[in-house]
Short mmCIF file of C-alpha atoms in Angstrom, two decimals:
data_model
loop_
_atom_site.label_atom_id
_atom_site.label_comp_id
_atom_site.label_asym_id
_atom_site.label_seq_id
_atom_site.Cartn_x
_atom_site.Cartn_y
_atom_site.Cartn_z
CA UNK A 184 0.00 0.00 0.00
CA UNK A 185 3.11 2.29 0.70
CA UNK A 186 4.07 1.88 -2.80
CA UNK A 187 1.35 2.62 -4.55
CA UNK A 188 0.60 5.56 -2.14
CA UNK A 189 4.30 6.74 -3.01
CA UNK A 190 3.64 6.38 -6.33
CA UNK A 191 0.00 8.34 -6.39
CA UNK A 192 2.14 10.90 -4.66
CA UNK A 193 4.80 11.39 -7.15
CA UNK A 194 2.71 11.35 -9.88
CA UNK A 195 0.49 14.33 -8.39
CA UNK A 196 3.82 16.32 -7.31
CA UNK A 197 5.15 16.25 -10.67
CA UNK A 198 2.19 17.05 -11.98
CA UNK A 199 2.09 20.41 -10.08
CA UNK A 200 5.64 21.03 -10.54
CA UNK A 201 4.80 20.70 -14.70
CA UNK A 202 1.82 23.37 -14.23
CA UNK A 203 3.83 26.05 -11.85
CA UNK A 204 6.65 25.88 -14.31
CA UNK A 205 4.13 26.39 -17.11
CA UNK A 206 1.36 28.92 -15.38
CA UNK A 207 1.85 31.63 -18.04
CA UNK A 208 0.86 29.15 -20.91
CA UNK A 209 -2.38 29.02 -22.44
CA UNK A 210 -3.50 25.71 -21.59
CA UNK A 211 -2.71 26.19 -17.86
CA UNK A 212 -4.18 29.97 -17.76
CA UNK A 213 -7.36 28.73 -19.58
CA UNK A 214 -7.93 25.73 -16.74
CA UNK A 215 -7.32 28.50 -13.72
CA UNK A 216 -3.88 28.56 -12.21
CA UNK A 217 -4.98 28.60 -8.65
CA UNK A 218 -7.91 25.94 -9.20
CA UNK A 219 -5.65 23.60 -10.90
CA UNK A 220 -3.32 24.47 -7.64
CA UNK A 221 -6.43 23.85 -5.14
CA UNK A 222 -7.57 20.10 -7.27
CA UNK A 223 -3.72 18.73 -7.19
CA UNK A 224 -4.16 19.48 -3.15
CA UNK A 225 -7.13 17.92 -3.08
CA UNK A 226 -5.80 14.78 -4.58
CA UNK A 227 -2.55 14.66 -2.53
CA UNK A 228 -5.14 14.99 0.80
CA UNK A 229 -7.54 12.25 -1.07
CA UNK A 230 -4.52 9.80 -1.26
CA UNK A 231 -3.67 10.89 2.37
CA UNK A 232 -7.00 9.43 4.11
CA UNK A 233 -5.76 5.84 2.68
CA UNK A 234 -3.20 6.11 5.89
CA UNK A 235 -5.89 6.45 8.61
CA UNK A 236 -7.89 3.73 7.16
CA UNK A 237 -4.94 1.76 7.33
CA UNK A 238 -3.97 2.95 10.62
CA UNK A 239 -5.48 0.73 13.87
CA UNK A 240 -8.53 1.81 14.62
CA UNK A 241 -9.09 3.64 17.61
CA UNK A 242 -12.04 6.41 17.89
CA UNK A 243 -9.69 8.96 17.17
CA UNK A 244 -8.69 7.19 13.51
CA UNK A 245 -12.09 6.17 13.06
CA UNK A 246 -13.37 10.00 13.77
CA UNK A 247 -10.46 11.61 11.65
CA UNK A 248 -10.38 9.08 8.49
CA UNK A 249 -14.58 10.07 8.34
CA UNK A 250 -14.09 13.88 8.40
CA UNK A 251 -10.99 13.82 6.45
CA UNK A 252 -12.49 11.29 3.62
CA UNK A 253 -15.35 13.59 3.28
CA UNK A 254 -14.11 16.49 3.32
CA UNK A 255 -11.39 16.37 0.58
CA UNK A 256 -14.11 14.23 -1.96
CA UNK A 257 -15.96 17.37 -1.25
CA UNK A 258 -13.02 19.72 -2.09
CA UNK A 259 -12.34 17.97 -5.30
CA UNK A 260 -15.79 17.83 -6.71
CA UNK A 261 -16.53 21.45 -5.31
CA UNK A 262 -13.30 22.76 -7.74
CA UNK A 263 -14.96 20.54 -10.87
CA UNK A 264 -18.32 22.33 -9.79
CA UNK A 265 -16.76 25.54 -9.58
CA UNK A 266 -14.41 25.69 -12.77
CA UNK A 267 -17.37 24.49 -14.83
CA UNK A 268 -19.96 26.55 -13.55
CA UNK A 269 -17.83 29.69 -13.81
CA UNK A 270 -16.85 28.81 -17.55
CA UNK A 271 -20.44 28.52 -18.25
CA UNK A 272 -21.30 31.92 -16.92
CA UNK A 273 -18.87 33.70 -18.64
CA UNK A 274 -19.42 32.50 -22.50
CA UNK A 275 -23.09 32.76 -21.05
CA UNK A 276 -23.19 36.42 -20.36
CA UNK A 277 -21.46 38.24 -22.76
CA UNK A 278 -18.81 39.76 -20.61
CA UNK A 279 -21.73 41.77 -18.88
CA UNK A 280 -20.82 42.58 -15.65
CA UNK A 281 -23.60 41.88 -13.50
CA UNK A 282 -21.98 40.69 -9.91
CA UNK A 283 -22.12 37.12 -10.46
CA UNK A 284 -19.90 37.61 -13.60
CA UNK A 285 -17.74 39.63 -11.03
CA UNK A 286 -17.66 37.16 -8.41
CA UNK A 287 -16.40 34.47 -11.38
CA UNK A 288 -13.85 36.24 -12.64
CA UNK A 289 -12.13 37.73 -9.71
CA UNK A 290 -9.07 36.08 -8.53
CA UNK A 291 -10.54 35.23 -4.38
CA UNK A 292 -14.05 34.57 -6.34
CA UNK A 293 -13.95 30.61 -7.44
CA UNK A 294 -11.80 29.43 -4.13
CA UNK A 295 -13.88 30.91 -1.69
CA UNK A 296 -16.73 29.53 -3.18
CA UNK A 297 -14.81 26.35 -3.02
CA UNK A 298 -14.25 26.97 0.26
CA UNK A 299 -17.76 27.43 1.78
CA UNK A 300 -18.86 24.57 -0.28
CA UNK A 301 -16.57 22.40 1.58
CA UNK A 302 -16.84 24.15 4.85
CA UNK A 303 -20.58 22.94 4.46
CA UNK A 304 -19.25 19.35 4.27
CA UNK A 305 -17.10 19.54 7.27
CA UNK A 306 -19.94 20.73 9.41
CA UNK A 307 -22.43 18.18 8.28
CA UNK A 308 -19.50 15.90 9.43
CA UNK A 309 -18.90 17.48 12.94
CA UNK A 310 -22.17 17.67 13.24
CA UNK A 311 -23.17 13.98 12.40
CA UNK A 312 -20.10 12.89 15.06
CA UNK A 313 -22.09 14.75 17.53
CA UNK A 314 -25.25 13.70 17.79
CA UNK A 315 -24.22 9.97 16.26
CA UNK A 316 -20.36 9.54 17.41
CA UNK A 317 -18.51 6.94 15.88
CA UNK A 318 -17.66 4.44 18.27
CA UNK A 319 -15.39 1.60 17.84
CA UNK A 320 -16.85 -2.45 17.97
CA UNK A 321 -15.74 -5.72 18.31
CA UNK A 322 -16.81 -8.14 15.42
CA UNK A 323 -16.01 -11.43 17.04
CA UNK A 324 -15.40 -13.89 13.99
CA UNK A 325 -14.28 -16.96 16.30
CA UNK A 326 -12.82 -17.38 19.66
CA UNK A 327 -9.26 -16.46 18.31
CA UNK A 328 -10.42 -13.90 15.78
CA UNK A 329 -11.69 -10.40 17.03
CA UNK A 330 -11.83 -7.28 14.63
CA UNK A 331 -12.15 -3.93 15.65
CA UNK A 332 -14.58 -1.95 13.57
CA UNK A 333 -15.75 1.61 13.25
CA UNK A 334 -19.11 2.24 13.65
CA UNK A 335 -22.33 4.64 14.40
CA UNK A 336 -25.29 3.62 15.84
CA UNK A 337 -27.96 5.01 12.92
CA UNK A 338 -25.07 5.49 10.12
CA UNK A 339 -27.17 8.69 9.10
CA UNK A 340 -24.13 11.17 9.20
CA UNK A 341 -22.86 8.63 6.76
CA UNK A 342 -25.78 9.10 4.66
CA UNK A 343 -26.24 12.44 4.83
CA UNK A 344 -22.08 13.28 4.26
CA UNK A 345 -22.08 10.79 1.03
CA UNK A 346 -25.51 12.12 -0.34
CA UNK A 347 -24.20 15.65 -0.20
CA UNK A 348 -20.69 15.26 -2.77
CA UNK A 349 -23.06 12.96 -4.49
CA UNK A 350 -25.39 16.02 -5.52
CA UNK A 351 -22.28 17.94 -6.31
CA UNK A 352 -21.17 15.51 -8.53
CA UNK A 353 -24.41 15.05 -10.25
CA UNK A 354 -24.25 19.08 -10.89
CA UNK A 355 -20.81 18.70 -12.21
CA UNK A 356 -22.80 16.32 -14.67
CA UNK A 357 -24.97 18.41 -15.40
CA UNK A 358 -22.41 22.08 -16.12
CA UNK A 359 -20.13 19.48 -17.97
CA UNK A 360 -22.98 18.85 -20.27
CA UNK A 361 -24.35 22.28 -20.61
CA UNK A 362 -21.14 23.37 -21.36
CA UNK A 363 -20.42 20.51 -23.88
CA UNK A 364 -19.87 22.95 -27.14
CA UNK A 365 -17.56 25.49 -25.45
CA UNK A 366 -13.85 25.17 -26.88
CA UNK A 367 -11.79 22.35 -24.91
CA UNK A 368 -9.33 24.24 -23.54
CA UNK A 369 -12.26 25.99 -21.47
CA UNK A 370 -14.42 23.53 -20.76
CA UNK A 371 -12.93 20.28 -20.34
CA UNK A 372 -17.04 18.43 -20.59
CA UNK A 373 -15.59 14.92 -21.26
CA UNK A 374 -13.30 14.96 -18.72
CA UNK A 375 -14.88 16.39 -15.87
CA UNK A 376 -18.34 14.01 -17.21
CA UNK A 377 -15.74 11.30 -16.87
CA UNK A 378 -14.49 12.51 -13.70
CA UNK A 379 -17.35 12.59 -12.00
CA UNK A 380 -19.09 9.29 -13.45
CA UNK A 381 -15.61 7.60 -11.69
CA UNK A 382 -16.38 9.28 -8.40
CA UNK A 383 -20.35 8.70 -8.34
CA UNK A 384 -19.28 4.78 -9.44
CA UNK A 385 -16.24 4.87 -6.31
CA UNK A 386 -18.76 5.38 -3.80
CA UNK A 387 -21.18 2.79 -5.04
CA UNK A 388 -18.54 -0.08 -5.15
CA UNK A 389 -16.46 1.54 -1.96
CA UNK A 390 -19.36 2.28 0.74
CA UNK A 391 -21.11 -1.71 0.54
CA UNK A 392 -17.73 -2.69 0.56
CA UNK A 393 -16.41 -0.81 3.70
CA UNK A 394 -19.85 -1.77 5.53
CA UNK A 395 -19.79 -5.15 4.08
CA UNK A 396 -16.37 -6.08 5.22
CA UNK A 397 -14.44 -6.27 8.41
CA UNK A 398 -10.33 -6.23 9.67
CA UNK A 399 -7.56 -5.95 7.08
CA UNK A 400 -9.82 -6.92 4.05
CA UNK A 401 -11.49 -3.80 5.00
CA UNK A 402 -8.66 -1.79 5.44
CA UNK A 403 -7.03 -2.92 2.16
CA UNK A 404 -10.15 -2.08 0.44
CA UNK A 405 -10.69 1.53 1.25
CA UNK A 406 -7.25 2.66 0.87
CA UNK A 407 -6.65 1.12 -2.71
CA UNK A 408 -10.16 2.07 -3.32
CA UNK A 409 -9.12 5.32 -2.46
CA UNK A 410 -5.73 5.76 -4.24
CA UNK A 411 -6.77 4.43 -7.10
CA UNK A 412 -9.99 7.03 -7.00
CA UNK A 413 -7.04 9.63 -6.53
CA UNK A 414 -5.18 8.39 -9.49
CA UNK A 415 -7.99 8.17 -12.05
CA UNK A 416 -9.00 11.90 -11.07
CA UNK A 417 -5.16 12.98 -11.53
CA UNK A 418 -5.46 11.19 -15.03
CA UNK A 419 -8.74 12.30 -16.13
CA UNK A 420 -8.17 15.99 -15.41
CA UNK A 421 -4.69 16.58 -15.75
CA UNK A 422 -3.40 14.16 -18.58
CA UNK A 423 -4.37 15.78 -21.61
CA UNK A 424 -2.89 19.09 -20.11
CA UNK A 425 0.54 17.51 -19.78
CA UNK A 426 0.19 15.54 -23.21
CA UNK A 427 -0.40 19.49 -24.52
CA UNK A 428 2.32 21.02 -22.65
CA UNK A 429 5.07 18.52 -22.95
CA UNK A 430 4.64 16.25 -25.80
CA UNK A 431 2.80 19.58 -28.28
CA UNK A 432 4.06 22.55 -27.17
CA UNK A 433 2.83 23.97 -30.45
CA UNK A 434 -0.99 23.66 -29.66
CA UNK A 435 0.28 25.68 -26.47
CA UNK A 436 -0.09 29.04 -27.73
CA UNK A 437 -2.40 31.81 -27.45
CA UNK A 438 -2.96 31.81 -30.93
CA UNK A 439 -4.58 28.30 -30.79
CA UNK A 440 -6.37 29.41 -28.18
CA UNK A 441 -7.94 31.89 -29.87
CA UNK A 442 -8.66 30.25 -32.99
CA UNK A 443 -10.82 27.73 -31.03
CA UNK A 444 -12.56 30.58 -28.86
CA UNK A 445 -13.10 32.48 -32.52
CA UNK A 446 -14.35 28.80 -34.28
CA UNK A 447 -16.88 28.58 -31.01
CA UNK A 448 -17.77 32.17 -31.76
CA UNK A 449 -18.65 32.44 -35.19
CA UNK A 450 -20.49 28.52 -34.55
CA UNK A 451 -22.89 30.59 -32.23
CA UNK A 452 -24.16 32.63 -35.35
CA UNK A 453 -24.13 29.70 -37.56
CA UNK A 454 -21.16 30.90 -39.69
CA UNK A 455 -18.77 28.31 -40.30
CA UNK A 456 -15.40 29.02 -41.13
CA UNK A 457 -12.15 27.24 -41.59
CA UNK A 458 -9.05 26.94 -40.13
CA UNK A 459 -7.26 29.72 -42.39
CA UNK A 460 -10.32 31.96 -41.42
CA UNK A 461 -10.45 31.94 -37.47
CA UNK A 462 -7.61 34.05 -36.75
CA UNK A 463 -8.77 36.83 -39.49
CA UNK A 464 -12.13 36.99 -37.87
CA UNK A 465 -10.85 37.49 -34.81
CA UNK A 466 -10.79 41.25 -34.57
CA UNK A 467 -15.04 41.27 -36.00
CA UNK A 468 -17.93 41.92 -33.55
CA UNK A 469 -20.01 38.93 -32.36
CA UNK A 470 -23.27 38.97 -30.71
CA UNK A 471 -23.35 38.90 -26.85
CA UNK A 472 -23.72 35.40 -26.52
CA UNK A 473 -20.40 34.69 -28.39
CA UNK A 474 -17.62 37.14 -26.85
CA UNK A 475 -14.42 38.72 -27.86
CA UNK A 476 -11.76 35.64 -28.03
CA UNK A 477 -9.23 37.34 -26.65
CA UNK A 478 -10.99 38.51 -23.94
CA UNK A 479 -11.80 34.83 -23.20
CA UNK A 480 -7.80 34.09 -23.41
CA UNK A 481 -7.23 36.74 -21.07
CA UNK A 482 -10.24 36.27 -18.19
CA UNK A 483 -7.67 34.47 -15.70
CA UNK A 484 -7.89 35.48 -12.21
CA UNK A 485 -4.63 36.92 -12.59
CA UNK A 486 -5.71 39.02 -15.48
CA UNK A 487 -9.44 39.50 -14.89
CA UNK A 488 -8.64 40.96 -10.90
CA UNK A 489 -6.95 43.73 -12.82
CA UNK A 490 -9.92 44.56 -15.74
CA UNK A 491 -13.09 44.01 -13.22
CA UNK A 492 -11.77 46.74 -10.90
#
């Protein structure tokens, strides 16, 4: 389990290392600098919870690995949320600048949000431990086998904690979709759809099997289950963007960017064009609906905190 944990791990760090060295790029500037920042924590914390499921259970492991599972699923699909829902709003509204736009496009905007979505997780957690505390049984198998198990007495905190990231994920569903037709770069549909399908399907193999099972087949299951949910995140989100940045630096350039953005544009109105066309109609007016593309290139929080003020 060590290995594979160590090898999650590396795999995540090098993946951040890849994006901080190339933040002023177009494919890392059009995913969000600091969101991509806030998911690759999220993953390193996901892998993190396999220890206290593989630690010996005492109340304080049991208590810890509950809130701590929780709470960075939660953080993970509140980012995919997040980045999709803000995407959507801004090729939605024009570039008007009503306050949600605002909110969207400022750099604090997206990670509080983020935040108080899964600040709302951890106190359905605390909460749950309070009135229903985990407590820790003995599942006597035979005279000379005894397993230690964690366990509530109504499981509803349970319930209630897994139902909650399961409605976020079902949103992310649901913004991936809408925002199906935006250019790639932006939207990333397929992946977070993917994404999300992989989480929603996690917790429907993971939860029977944690309740299901008991001593170290339990323990082995969760924290593979749970590395291996880590992994397939890191690989759904974050592989195409190093395929892009190390393998075709080319396609890494604000001009491609652009010439998507302008193909997505001129789509809106129904006007086709081709490849030699998109960066000569760059510079034309579009309707509301479709805005300026490099506008779009340019609404990073980094950039964006500048023009909303």
């Amino acid at each position: 389990m060590l290995i594979y944990l160590s090898l999650g791990a590396v795999c995540t760090v090098f993946t951040w290392i890849v994006i901080i060295l190339y933040r002023h790029t177009a494919v890392v500037k059009a995913s969000d600098f600091m969101l991509s920042q806030m998911f690759l924590l999220g993953i390193l914390m996901c892998m993190s919870t396999a220890v206290s499921f593989a630690a010996p259970v005492s109340m304080l492991n049991c208590s810890v690995g509950f809130i701590w599972f929780c709470t960075s699923v939660v953080f993970i699909v509140s980012i995919i949320f997040v980045k999709t829902n803000r995407v959507s709003r801004v090729f939605e509204s024009g570039f008007v600048k009503s306050f949600k736009t605002r909110v969207y496009l400022s750099y604090q905007g997206p990670a509080i949000l983020v935040v108080f979505l899964t600040v709302i997780q951890i106190a359905i957690c605390f909460i749950a431990n309070y009135f229903d505390p985990i407590q820790v049984n003995r599942l006597v198998i035979s005279e000379d086998i005894v397993y230690l198990q964690c366990r509530s007495n109504t499981r509803i905190g349970y319930a209630i904690a897994v139902g909650y990231f399961s409605v976020l994920c079902i949103c992310c569903v649901y913004w991936a979709f809408k925002t199906r037709k935006l250019p790639e770069n932006f939207c990333e549909a397929k992946y977070i759809n993917f994404t999300s399908l992989i989480i929603l399907m996690s917790l429907l193999t993971m939860v029977p099997s944690y309740f299901g099972t008991a001593g170290p087949i339990q323990a082995a299951i969760s924290s593979f289950g749970i590395i291996t949910l880590a992994l397939a995140i890191l690989l759904c989100m974050f592989s195409p963007k190093l395929y892009i940045i190390l393998l075709h630096p080319e396609q890494n350039t604000r001009e491609n960017a652009i010439a998507d953005i302008a193909n997505y544009s001129f789509n809106q109105v129904g006007t086709p064009i081709t490849s030699r066309q998109k960066l000569v109609h760059v510079g034309r007016t579009t309707p509301a609906i479709s805005p300026n593309p490099s506008e779009v290139l340019e609404m990073t929080p980094e950039i964006s905190k500048e023009r909303i003020n």
